[in-house]
PDB file of C-alpha atoms in Angstrom:
ATOM      1  CA  ARG A   1      -0.032   0.309   0.083  1.00 52.00           C
ATOM      2  CA  LEU A   2       2.891   2.370   0.906  1.00 52.00           C
ATOM      3  CA  HIS A   3       4.204   1.418  -2.634  1.00 57.00           C
ATOM      4  CA  GLY A   4       1.096   3.179  -4.373  1.00 57.00           C
ATOM      5  CA  LEU A   5       1.750   5.673  -2.001  1.00 60.00           C
ATOM      6  CA  TYR A   6       4.762   6.530  -3.584  1.00 62.00           C
ATOM      7  CA  LEU A   7       3.821   5.706  -6.941  1.00 66.00           C
ATOM      8  CA  ALA A   8       0.607   9.066  -6.694  1.00 64.00           C
ATOM      9  CA  LEU A   9       3.954  10.795  -5.164  1.00 65.00           C
ATOM     10  CA  LEU A  10       5.850  10.228  -8.225  1.00 71.00           C
ATOM     11  CA  THR A  11       3.022  11.316 -10.203  1.00 69.00           C
ATOM     12  CA  LEU A  12       2.573  14.689  -8.372  1.00 66.00           C
ATOM     13  CA  GLY A  13       5.718  15.357  -8.964  1.00 70.00           C
ATOM     14  CA  PHE A  14       5.804  14.701 -12.975  1.00 72.00           C
ATOM     15  CA  ALA A  15       2.509  16.932 -12.794  1.00 69.00           C
ATOM     16  CA  PHE A  16       4.526  19.952 -11.082  1.00 69.00           C
ATOM     17  CA  MET A  17       7.030  19.664 -13.165  1.00 73.00           C
ATOM     18  CA  GLY A  18       4.597  19.654 -16.677  1.00 70.00           C
ATOM     19  CA  TYR A  19       2.969  22.318 -15.409  1.00 69.00           C
ATOM     20  CA  GLN A  20       5.801  24.701 -14.686  1.00 68.00           C
ATOM     21  CA  MET A  21       7.375  24.132 -17.918  1.00 70.00           C
ATOM     22  CA  PHE A  22       4.647  23.674 -20.126  1.00 69.00           C
ATOM     23  CA  PHE A  23       0.902  24.743 -18.694  1.00 67.00           C
ATOM     24  CA  GLN A  24       2.173  28.212 -17.638  1.00 66.00           C
ATOM     25  CA  GLU A  25       3.563  28.682 -20.672  1.00 65.00           C
ATOM     26  CA  PRO A  26       1.172  30.932 -22.911  1.00 65.00           C
ATOM     27  CA  SER A  27       2.409  30.105 -25.945  1.00 66.00           C
ATOM     28  CA  ILE A  28       1.120  25.962 -25.539  1.00 62.00           C
ATOM     29  CA  ALA A  29      -1.455  26.864 -22.467  1.00 58.00           C
ATOM     30  CA  GLY A  30      -3.177  29.678 -24.226  1.00 58.00           C
ATOM     31  CA  ALA A  31      -3.907  33.073 -22.461  1.00 59.00           C
ATOM     32  CA  GLU A  32      -5.361  32.600 -18.715  1.00 60.00           C
ATOM     33  CA  GLY A  33      -9.127  33.152 -19.009  1.00 57.00           C
ATOM     34  CA  ILE A  34     -12.383  32.915 -17.147  1.00 65.00           C
ATOM     35  CA  LEU A  35     -14.999  30.761 -18.783  1.00 70.00           C
ATOM     36  CA  ARG A  36     -18.371  30.663 -17.509  1.00 75.00           C
ATOM     37  CA  ILE A  37     -20.361  27.258 -16.926  1.00 79.00           C
ATOM     38  CA  SER A  38     -24.344  26.899 -16.926  1.00 81.00           C
ATOM     39  CA  ARG A  39     -25.628  24.086 -15.014  1.00 84.00           C
ATOM     40  CA  PRO A  40     -28.007  21.374 -17.027  1.00 83.00           C
ATOM     41  CA  GLU A  41     -31.303  22.329 -17.714  1.00 84.00           C
ATOM     42  CA  GLY A  42     -33.448  21.417 -15.294  1.00 82.00           C
ATOM     43  CA  PHE A  43     -30.657  21.147 -12.186  1.00 84.00           C
ATOM     44  CA  SER A  44     -29.839  25.279 -12.016  1.00 81.00           C
ATOM     45  CA  GLY A  45     -31.364  25.757  -8.541  1.00 84.00           C
ATOM     46  CA  ASP A  46     -29.021  24.877  -5.347  1.00 84.00           C
ATOM     47  CA  ASN A  47     -31.571  21.854  -4.482  1.00 89.00           C
ATOM     48  CA  PRO A  48     -31.980  20.259  -8.146  1.00 89.00           C
ATOM     49  CA  PHE A  49     -28.044  20.681  -8.256  1.00 90.00           C
ATOM     50  CA  TYR A  50     -27.446  18.666  -4.702  1.00 90.00           C
ATOM     51  CA  TYR A  51     -28.972  15.750  -5.956  1.00 92.00           C
ATOM     52  CA  LEU A  52     -27.952  15.611  -8.837  1.00 91.00           C
ATOM     53  CA  VAL A  53     -24.150  15.273  -7.263  1.00 90.00           C
ATOM     54  CA  LEU A  54     -25.750  13.133  -4.646  1.00 91.00           C
ATOM     55  CA  ALA A  55     -26.757  10.606  -7.616  1.00 92.00           C
ATOM     56  CA  PHE A  56     -23.199  10.900  -8.926  1.00 92.00           C
ATOM     57  CA  LEU A  57     -21.650   9.859  -5.989  1.00 90.00           C
ATOM     58  CA  ILE A  58     -23.758   7.064  -4.649  1.00 91.00           C
ATOM     59  CA  ALA A  59     -23.286   5.857  -8.886  1.00 92.00           C
ATOM     60  CA  SER A  60     -18.996   6.628  -8.245  1.00 89.00           C
ATOM     61  CA  CYS A  61     -19.664   4.577  -4.995  1.00 87.00           C
ATOM     62  CA  VAL A  62     -21.268   2.190  -6.579  1.00 89.00           C
ATOM     63  CA  VAL A  63     -18.955   1.040  -9.663  1.00 89.00           C
ATOM     64  CA  ALA A  64     -16.171   1.164  -6.779  1.00 86.00           C
ATOM     65  CA  LEU A  65     -17.287  -1.499  -4.080  1.00 86.00           C
ATOM     66  CA  ASN A  66     -18.189  -3.593  -7.294  1.00 86.00           C
ATOM     67  CA  LEU A  67     -14.670  -3.160  -8.169  1.00 85.00           C
ATOM     68  CA  ARG A  68     -13.614  -3.273  -4.588  1.00 82.00           C
ATOM     69  CA  THR A  69     -15.752  -7.536  -3.982  1.00 82.00           C
ATOM     70  CA  GLY A  70     -15.446  -8.742  -8.444  1.00 83.00           C
ATOM     71  CA  ARG A  71     -12.630 -10.412  -9.892  1.00 86.00           C
ATOM     72  CA  THR A  72     -11.054  -6.806 -11.187  1.00 85.00           C
ATOM     73  CA  GLY A  73     -10.688  -5.803  -7.244  1.00 84.00           C
ATOM     74  CA  ARG A  74      -8.883  -9.423  -6.058  1.00 87.00           C
ATOM     75  CA  VAL A  75      -6.751  -8.527  -9.521  1.00 87.00           C
ATOM     76  CA  LEU A  76      -5.948  -4.855  -8.560  1.00 84.00           C
ATOM     77  CA  GLY A  77      -5.275  -6.093  -4.655  1.00 82.00           C
ATOM     78  CA  GLY A  78      -2.591  -8.697  -6.232  1.00 85.00           C
ATOM     79  CA  ILE A  79      -1.073  -6.183  -8.559  1.00 82.00           C
ATOM     80  CA  ARG A  80      -0.389  -3.717  -5.448  1.00 78.00           C
ATOM     81  CA  ASP A  81       1.012  -6.701  -3.128  1.00 78.00           C
ATOM     82  CA  SER A  82       3.471  -8.329  -5.536  1.00 81.00           C
ATOM     83  CA  GLU A  83       3.194  -7.136  -9.195  1.00 81.00           C
ATOM     84  CA  THR A  84       6.019 -10.165 -10.029  1.00 84.00           C
ATOM     85  CA  ALA A  85       3.156 -12.845  -8.490  1.00 86.00           C
ATOM     86  CA  THR A  86       0.238 -11.457 -10.211  1.00 85.00           C
ATOM     87  CA  ARG A  87       2.340 -11.411 -13.119  1.00 87.00           C
ATOM     88  CA  SER A  88       3.378 -15.297 -12.741  1.00 87.00           C
ATOM     89  CA  LEU A  89      -0.081 -16.353 -13.064  1.00 86.00           C
ATOM     90  CA  GLY A  90      -0.564 -15.180 -16.255  1.00 87.00           C
ATOM     91  CA  ILE A  91      -2.441 -11.761 -15.888  1.00 87.00           C
ATOM     92  CA  ASN A  92      -2.120  -8.978 -18.089  1.00 88.00           C
ATOM     93  CA  VAL A  93      -0.932  -6.534 -15.253  1.00 87.00           C
ATOM     94  CA  VAL A  94      -0.612  -3.827 -17.870  1.00 87.00           C
ATOM     95  CA  LYS A  95      -3.956  -3.527 -19.409  1.00 89.00           C
ATOM     96  CA  TYR A  96      -5.565  -3.526 -15.701  1.00 88.00           C
ATOM     97  CA  LYS A  97      -3.446  -0.629 -14.507  1.00 88.00           C
ATOM     98  CA  ILE A  98      -4.343   1.099 -18.058  1.00 90.00           C
ATOM     99  CA  PHE A  99      -8.356   0.704 -16.610  1.00 90.00           C
ATOM    100  CA  ILE A 100      -7.973   1.427 -13.534  1.00 87.00           C
ATOM    101  CA  PHE A 101      -6.320   4.899 -14.468  1.00 86.00           C
ATOM    102  CA  GLY A 102      -9.064   5.686 -17.309  1.00 90.00           C
ATOM    103  CA  LEU A 103     -11.561   4.597 -14.882  1.00 90.00           C
ATOM    104  CA  SER A 104     -10.584   7.274 -12.208  1.00 86.00           C
ATOM    105  CA  ALA A 105      -9.294   9.930 -14.763  1.00 87.00           C
ATOM    106  CA  PHE A 106     -12.815   9.653 -16.284  1.00 91.00           C
ATOM    107  CA  ILE A 107     -14.561   9.663 -12.231  1.00 89.00           C
ATOM    108  CA  ALA A 108     -12.383  12.548 -11.414  1.00 85.00           C
ATOM    109  CA  SER A 109     -12.965  14.285 -15.258  1.00 87.00           C
ATOM    110  CA  ILE A 110     -16.635  14.154 -14.005  1.00 90.00           C
ATOM    111  CA  GLY A 111     -16.432  15.451 -10.319  1.00 86.00           C
ATOM    112  CA  GLY A 112     -14.213  18.472 -12.076  1.00 83.00           C
ATOM    113  CA  VAL A 113     -17.078  19.272 -14.205  1.00 86.00           C
ATOM    114  CA  LEU A 114     -19.509  19.539 -11.568  1.00 88.00           C
ATOM    115  CA  ALA A 115     -17.682  21.507  -8.806  1.00 84.00           C
ATOM    116  CA  ALA A 116     -16.681  23.886 -11.899  1.00 83.00           C
ATOM    117  CA  MET A 117     -21.190  23.901 -11.982  1.00 86.00           C
ATOM    118  CA  GLN A 118     -21.348  24.269  -8.390  1.00 83.00           C
ATOM    119  CA  THR A 119     -19.084  27.792  -9.056  1.00 79.00           C
ATOM    120  CA  GLY A 120     -20.289  28.493 -12.180  1.00 79.00           C
ATOM    121  CA  ARG A 121     -16.624  29.494 -14.265  1.00 74.00           C
ATOM    122  CA  ILE A 122     -13.745  28.372 -14.735  1.00 74.00           C
ATOM    123  CA  ALA A 123     -10.143  29.190 -15.137  1.00 67.00           C
ATOM    124  CA  GLY A 124      -7.827  26.870 -15.876  1.00 60.00           C
ATOM    125  CA  ARG A 125      -4.464  28.101 -14.510  1.00 58.00           C
ATOM    126  CA  ILE A 126      -6.106  29.338 -11.635  1.00 61.00           C
ATOM    127  CA  ASP A 127      -8.515  26.282 -10.446  1.00 63.00           C
ATOM    128  CA  PHE A 128      -6.107  23.146 -11.053  1.00 66.00           C
ATOM    129  CA  VAL A 129      -3.116  23.418  -9.750  1.00 66.00           C
ATOM    130  CA  PRO A 130      -1.116  20.811  -8.674  1.00 64.00           C
ATOM    131  CA  PHE A 131      -0.613  21.505  -5.239  1.00 65.00           C
ATOM    132  CA  PHE A 132      -4.435  21.209  -4.564  1.00 68.00           C
ATOM    133  CA  SER A 133      -4.130  17.551  -5.269  1.00 69.00           C
ATOM    134  CA  ILE A 134      -1.183  17.243  -3.003  1.00 69.00           C
ATOM    135  CA  VAL A 135      -4.032  18.936  -0.671  1.00 71.00           C
ATOM    136  CA  PHE A 136      -6.912  16.512  -1.490  1.00 74.00           C
ATOM    137  CA  VAL A 137      -4.171  13.144  -1.253  1.00 73.00           C
ATOM    138  CA  THR A 138      -3.430  14.578   2.283  1.00 72.00           C
ATOM    139  CA  VAL A 139      -6.806  14.609   3.516  1.00 75.00           C
ATOM    140  CA  ALA A 140      -7.615  11.557   2.014  1.00 75.00           C
ATOM    141  CA  VAL A 141      -4.593   9.989   3.616  1.00 73.00           C
ATOM    142  CA  LEU A 142      -5.288  11.097   6.755  1.00 73.00           C
ATOM    143  CA  ALA A 143      -9.331   9.770   6.694  1.00 73.00           C
ATOM    144  CA  GLY A 144      -9.079   6.156   4.919  1.00 72.00           C
ATOM    145  CA  ILE A 145      -7.494   6.453   0.953  1.00 72.00           C
ATOM    146  CA  PHE A 146      -8.294   2.576   1.370  1.00 73.00           C
ATOM    147  CA  HIS A 147     -12.030   2.168   1.642  1.00 76.00           C
ATOM    148  CA  ILE A 148     -14.893   4.202  -0.171  1.00 80.00           C
ATOM    149  CA  GLY A 149     -16.053   5.080   3.524  1.00 78.00           C
ATOM    150  CA  GLY A 150     -12.243   7.271   3.616  1.00 77.00           C
ATOM    151  CA  ALA A 151     -12.637   8.742   0.792  1.00 81.00           C
ATOM    152  CA  ILE A 152     -16.616  10.258   1.661  1.00 82.00           C
ATOM    153  CA  ALA A 153     -15.215  11.060   5.079  1.00 79.00           C
ATOM    154  CA  ALA A 154     -12.210  13.165   2.928  1.00 78.00           C
ATOM    155  CA  GLY A 155     -15.146  15.000   0.862  1.00 80.00           C
ATOM    156  CA  MET A 156     -16.642  15.877   3.860  1.00 81.00           C
ATOM    157  CA  LEU A 157     -13.795  16.927   6.165  1.00 76.00           C
ATOM    158  CA  THR A 158     -12.384  18.777   3.097  1.00 76.00           C
ATOM    159  CA  GLY A 159     -15.826  20.888   2.572  1.00 76.00           C
ATOM    160  CA  LEU A 160     -17.138  21.160   5.812  1.00 76.00           C
ATOM    161  CA  PHE A 161     -13.632  22.624   7.243  1.00 71.00           C
ATOM    162  CA  ASN A 162     -14.237  26.009   7.438  1.00 69.00           C
ATOM    163  CA  GLN A 163     -17.746  25.986   9.261  1.00 73.00           C
ATOM    164  CA  ILE A 164     -16.756  23.626  12.256  1.00 71.00           C
ATOM    165  CA  PHE A 165     -13.273  25.384  12.804  1.00 66.00           C
ATOM    166  CA  PRO A 166     -12.199  28.397  13.976  1.00 64.00           C
ATOM    167  CA  PRO A 167     -10.472  30.892  11.632  1.00 63.00           C
ATOM    168  CA  ALA A 168      -7.422  30.725  13.944  1.00 60.00           C
ATOM    169  CA  VAL A 169      -7.851  27.162  12.874  1.00 58.00           C
ATOM    170  CA  VAL A 170      -8.458  27.730   9.462  1.00 54.00           C
ATOM    171  CA  ASP A 171      -5.424  29.329   9.137  1.00 59.00           C
ATOM    172  CA  PHE A 172      -3.308  26.348   9.693  1.00 63.00           C
ATOM    173  CA  GLN A 173      -5.314  23.631   7.890  1.00 62.00           C
ATOM    174  CA  LEU A 174      -2.871  22.340   5.657  1.00 62.00           C
ATOM    175  CA  ILE A 175      -0.207  22.577   8.400  1.00 67.00           C
ATOM    176  CA  LEU A 176      -2.469  20.058  10.830  1.00 65.00           C
ATOM    177  CA  PHE A 177      -3.503  17.962   7.636  1.00 63.00           C
ATOM    178  CA  GLY A 178       0.428  17.004   6.464  1.00 64.00           C
ATOM    179  CA  LEU A 179       0.640  16.681  10.440  1.00 65.00           C
ATOM    180  CA  GLY A 180      -2.708  13.883  10.570  1.00 62.00           C
ATOM    181  CA  ALA A 181      -1.160  12.190   7.190  1.00 61.00           C
ATOM    182  CA  SER A 182       1.940  11.196   8.517  1.00 63.00           C
ATOM    183  CA  LEU A 183       1.102  10.300  11.704  1.00 63.00           C
ATOM    184  CA  ALA A 184      -2.295   8.380  10.004  1.00 61.00           C
ATOM    185  CA  LEU A 185       0.999   6.167   7.750  1.00 61.00           C
ATOM    186  CA  ALA A 186       3.134   5.946  11.132  1.00 57.00           C
ATOM    187  CA  GLN A 187       0.107   4.153  13.238  1.00 63.00           C
ATOM    188  CA  ASN A 188      -2.464   3.410  11.063  1.00 63.00           C
ATOM    189  CA  PRO A 189      -2.077   3.333   7.484  1.00 59.00           C
ATOM    190  CA  GLU A 190      -6.169   2.679   7.013  1.00 64.00           C
ATOM    191  CA  GLY A 191      -6.451   6.678   8.839  1.00 64.00           C
ATOM    192  CA  MET A 192      -9.262   7.023  10.587  1.00 68.00           C
ATOM    193  CA  PHE A 193     -11.915   5.580   8.417  1.00 66.00           C
ATOM    194  CA  GLY A 194     -10.009   1.908   9.505  1.00 64.00           C
ATOM    195  CA  GLU A 195      -9.887   3.390  12.937  1.00 66.00           C
ATOM    196  CA  LEU A 196     -13.076   3.491  13.031  1.00 67.00           C
ATOM    197  CA  ARG A 197     -14.008   0.474  11.751  1.00 67.00           C
ATOM    198  CA  ARG A 198     -11.740  -2.231  13.890  1.00 68.00           C
ATOM    199  CA  GLY A 199     -13.062   0.348  16.717  1.00 68.00           C
ATOM    200  CA  GLY A 200     -16.507  -1.112  15.833  1.00 72.00           C
ATOM    201  CA  ASN A 201     -15.209  -4.556  15.020  1.00 71.00           C
ATOM    202  CA  ALA A 202     -13.775  -4.864  18.770  1.00 76.00           C
ATOM    203  CA  ILE A 203     -16.944  -3.394  19.790  1.00 79.00           C
ATOM    204  CA  LEU A 204     -19.152  -6.003  18.239  1.00 74.00           C
TER     205      LEU A 204
END
C-alpha cells in the first residue's frame, strides 16, 4: 500500500514539472481567461443540483464497491501486494493498470465538471493547480484512502472544515492535514476510517 502512495507522489511530482514547463507557458496553454459554466437544464437551482451531485456520488460508490468485491478488485489487490506474483499467474498487469487509471480519471473529470458548475466558472491555471492535488491526497490519506467510507469522510472533512473550526485553526489547516496524514501513515495506514472500523468490530 505504501508503494502505491510513493507512486502517487511520483505522479504528482511529474504533474508539477509539466505544469511549470508547459501549462504556465502562454504559447502552449493559451492566454488565461475565465470561462462561464452553466448547469444542466432543470438543475440550475441549488437543491436540484445537489441531488444531481448526490446521484453521481452514489453511482461512483456503487462502481467502486463492485470493483473491490469482484474479480477486478482481487486482481488490483494482487498487483498492489506483488506485481511480479500477479504477472506470474498469466494476468495482463498493464491492461488492468490502464483500465483503473482511465476509470479513475473519468470519475475525477466528472467531479471537476460538477465543481465548475457549482461555482459557475472555470479558470484553468487558477482552479486546477497541482498543489491542490497534494492537499486532496493528504486529506484522503488522513481519512482513509483504502476505503470508500474514507473517501467520503475526506470529502466531508474538506468541505466542512472552514465551517466547523474557528478562523485561527483554518489558517493552519494545511499544516494540520499534513501532520494528521503523517501520523496516520505511521500509526494506521488505513486512516481515521480504518481506525473507526476496527473499533466498531471490537465493540461487536
